[in-house]
Amino acid sequence: MPANDTKWVKFGDINNIVFLGKDIIALSSGYHILFVNLNTKYEKIEKFDNKDRGDGISSFSGHPTQKKE
């Protein structure tokens, strides 16, 4: 694992939770986003703390994947 990969984060106030598909959610706190696959329980943490990664998170949103009936 590269030295700059985040292995864990203790989330405080969660600013946003969105569905990115039927099985994936994303949670944001500070400059971290946690992606969770609800079926496999696989988790991936991404950190946006520099100019190459966007200097933080101001907002993000999910996209509806299923037609409402």
Coordinates of N, CA and C in Angstrom, one line a residue:
M1 N 0.9 -1.2 0.0 CA 0.0 0.0 0.0 C 0.9 1.2 0.0
P2 N 0.7 2.2 -0.9 CA 1.5 3.4 -0.9 C 1.4 4.2 0.4
A3 N 2.4 4.9 0.7 CA 2.5 5.6 2.0 C 1.4 6.6 2.1
N4 N 0.8 7.2 1.1 CA -0.2 8.2 1.2 C -1.7 7.6 1.2
D5 N -1.8 6.3 1.2 CA -3.2 5.7 1.3 C -3.6 5.8 2.7
T6 N -4.9 6.1 2.9 CA -5.5 6.1 4.2 C -6.0 4.8 4.6
K7 N -5.6 4.2 5.7 CA -6.0 2.9 6.1 C -7.3 2.9 7.0
W8 N -7.5 4.0 7.7 CA -8.7 4.1 8.6 C -8.9 5.6 8.9
V9 N -10.2 5.9 9.2 CA -10.6 7.3 9.5 C -11.7 7.1 10.6
K10 N -11.6 7.9 11.6 CA -12.7 8.0 12.6 C -13.6 9.1 12.2
F11 N -14.7 8.8 11.6 CA -15.7 9.8 11.1 C -16.3 10.5 12.3
G12 N -16.4 11.8 12.3 CA -17.1 12.6 13.3 C -18.5 12.8 12.8
D13 N -18.8 14.1 12.6 CA -20.1 14.4 12.0 C -20.1 14.0 10.5
I14 N -21.0 13.3 10.1 CA -21.1 12.9 8.7 C -21.9 13.9 8.0
N15 N -21.3 14.6 7.0 CA -22.0 15.7 6.3 C -23.0 15.2 5.2
N16 N -22.7 14.1 4.6 CA -23.5 13.6 3.5 C -23.5 12.1 3.3
I17 N -24.6 11.5 3.0 CA -24.6 10.1 2.6 C -25.4 10.0 1.4
V18 N -24.9 9.3 0.3 CA -25.6 9.2 -0.9 C -25.4 7.8 -1.5
F19 N -26.4 7.4 -2.2 CA -26.3 6.1 -3.0 C -25.6 6.4 -4.3
L20 N -24.6 5.6 -4.7 CA -24.0 5.7 -6.0 C -24.4 4.6 -6.9
G21 N -25.3 3.8 -6.5 CA -25.8 2.7 -7.3 C -26.7 1.9 -6.3
K22 N -27.2 0.8 -6.7 CA -28.1 0.0 -5.9 C -27.3 -0.5 -4.6
D23 N -26.0 -0.7 -4.7 CA -25.3 -1.4 -3.7 C -24.2 -0.6 -3.1
I24 N -23.9 0.6 -3.5 CA -22.8 1.4 -3.1 C -23.3 2.7 -2.4
I25 N -22.8 3.0 -1.2 CA -23.0 4.3 -0.6 C -21.7 5.0 -0.4
A26 N -21.8 6.3 -0.3 CA -20.6 7.1 0.0 C -21.0 8.1 1.1
L27 N -20.1 8.2 2.1 CA -20.3 9.1 3.3 C -19.1 10.0 3.3
S28 N -19.4 11.3 3.6 CA -18.3 12.3 3.6 C -18.2 12.9 5.0
S29 N -16.9 13.2 5.3 CA -16.6 13.9 6.6 C -15.3 14.6 6.4
G30 N -15.2 15.9 6.6 CA -14.0 16.6 6.4 C -13.5 16.5 5.0
Y31 N -12.3 16.0 4.7 CA -11.8 15.8 3.4 C -11.7 14.3 3.0
H32 N -12.5 13.5 3.7 CA -12.5 12.0 3.4 C -13.9 11.6 2.9
I33 N -13.9 10.7 1.9 CA -15.1 10.0 1.5 C -14.9 8.5 1.7
L34 N -15.9 7.9 2.4 CA -15.9 6.5 2.6 C -16.9 5.8 1.6
F35 N -16.4 4.9 0.8 CA -17.3 4.2 -0.1 C -17.5 2.8 0.5
V36 N -18.8 2.4 0.5 CA -19.1 1.1 1.1 C -20.0 0.3 0.1
N37 N -19.6 -0.9 -0.2 CA -20.4 -1.8 -0.9 C -21.3 -2.6 0.1
L38 N -22.6 -2.4 0.0 CA -23.5 -2.9 1.0 C -23.6 -4.5 0.9
N39 N -23.3 -5.0 -0.3 CA -23.4 -6.5 -0.4 C -22.1 -7.2 0.1
T40 N -21.0 -6.7 -0.3 CA -19.7 -7.3 0.1 C -19.1 -6.8 1.4
K41 N -19.6 -5.6 1.8 CA -19.0 -4.9 3.0 C -17.6 -4.3 2.7
Y42 N -17.2 -4.3 1.4 CA -15.9 -3.7 1.1 C -15.9 -2.2 1.3
E43 N -14.9 -1.7 1.9 CA -14.8 -0.3 2.2 C -13.6 0.3 1.6
K44 N -13.7 1.5 1.0 CA -12.6 2.2 0.4 C -12.6 3.7 0.9
I45 N -11.5 4.2 1.4 CA -11.4 5.5 1.9 C -10.6 6.3 0.9
E46 N -11.1 7.5 0.5 CA -10.4 8.4 -0.4 C -10.2 9.7 0.3
K47 N -9.0 10.3 0.2 CA -8.7 11.5 0.9 C -8.5 12.6 -0.2
F48 N -9.1 13.8 0.0 CA -9.0 14.9 -1.0 C -8.4 16.1 -0.3
D49 N -7.1 16.0 -0.1 CA -6.4 17.0 0.8 C -5.3 17.7 0.1
N50 N -5.3 17.7 -1.2 CA -4.2 18.5 -1.9 C -4.7 19.0 -3.3
K51 N -4.0 19.7 -4.0 CA -4.4 20.3 -5.3 C -4.7 19.3 -6.3
D52 N -3.9 18.2 -6.3 CA -4.2 17.1 -7.3 C -5.5 16.4 -7.0
R53 N -5.9 16.4 -5.8 CA -7.2 15.7 -5.4 C -8.3 16.6 -5.2
G54 N -8.1 17.9 -5.4 CA -9.2 18.9 -5.3 C -9.3 19.8 -4.1
D55 N -8.3 19.7 -3.2 CA -8.2 20.6 -2.0 C -9.5 20.5 -1.2
G56 N -10.0 19.3 -0.9 CA -11.2 19.2 -0.1 C -12.4 18.8 -0.8
I57 N -13.5 18.7 0.0 CA -14.8 18.3 -0.6 C -15.8 19.4 -0.2
S58 N -16.4 20.1 -1.2 CA -17.4 21.1 -0.9 C -18.8 20.5 -1.0
S59 N -19.0 19.6 -1.9 CA -20.2 18.9 -2.0 C -20.1 17.7 -2.9
F60 N -21.0 16.7 -2.8 CA -21.0 15.6 -3.7 C -22.5 15.1 -3.7
S61 N -22.9 14.4 -4.7 CA -24.2 13.9 -4.7 C -24.3 12.6 -5.5
G62 N -25.3 11.8 -5.2 CA -25.5 10.5 -5.8 C -26.4 10.7 -7.0
H63 N -26.7 9.7 -7.7 CA -27.5 9.7 -8.9 C -28.5 8.6 -8.8
P64 N -29.8 8.9 -9.0 CA -30.8 7.9 -9.0 C -30.6 6.8 -10.0
T65 N -30.6 5.6 -9.6 CA -30.4 4.5 -10.6 C -31.6 3.7 -10.9
Q66 N -32.6 3.9 -10.2 CA -33.8 3.1 -10.4 C -35.0 4.0 -10.7
K67 N -35.8 3.7 -11.6 CA -37.0 4.4 -11.9 C -38.0 4.3 -10.8
K68 N -38.5 5.4 -10.3 CA -39.6 5.3 -9.2 C -40.9 5.0 -9.9
E69 N -41.6 4.1 -9.2 CA -43.0 3.8 -9.8 C -44.1 4.3 -8.9

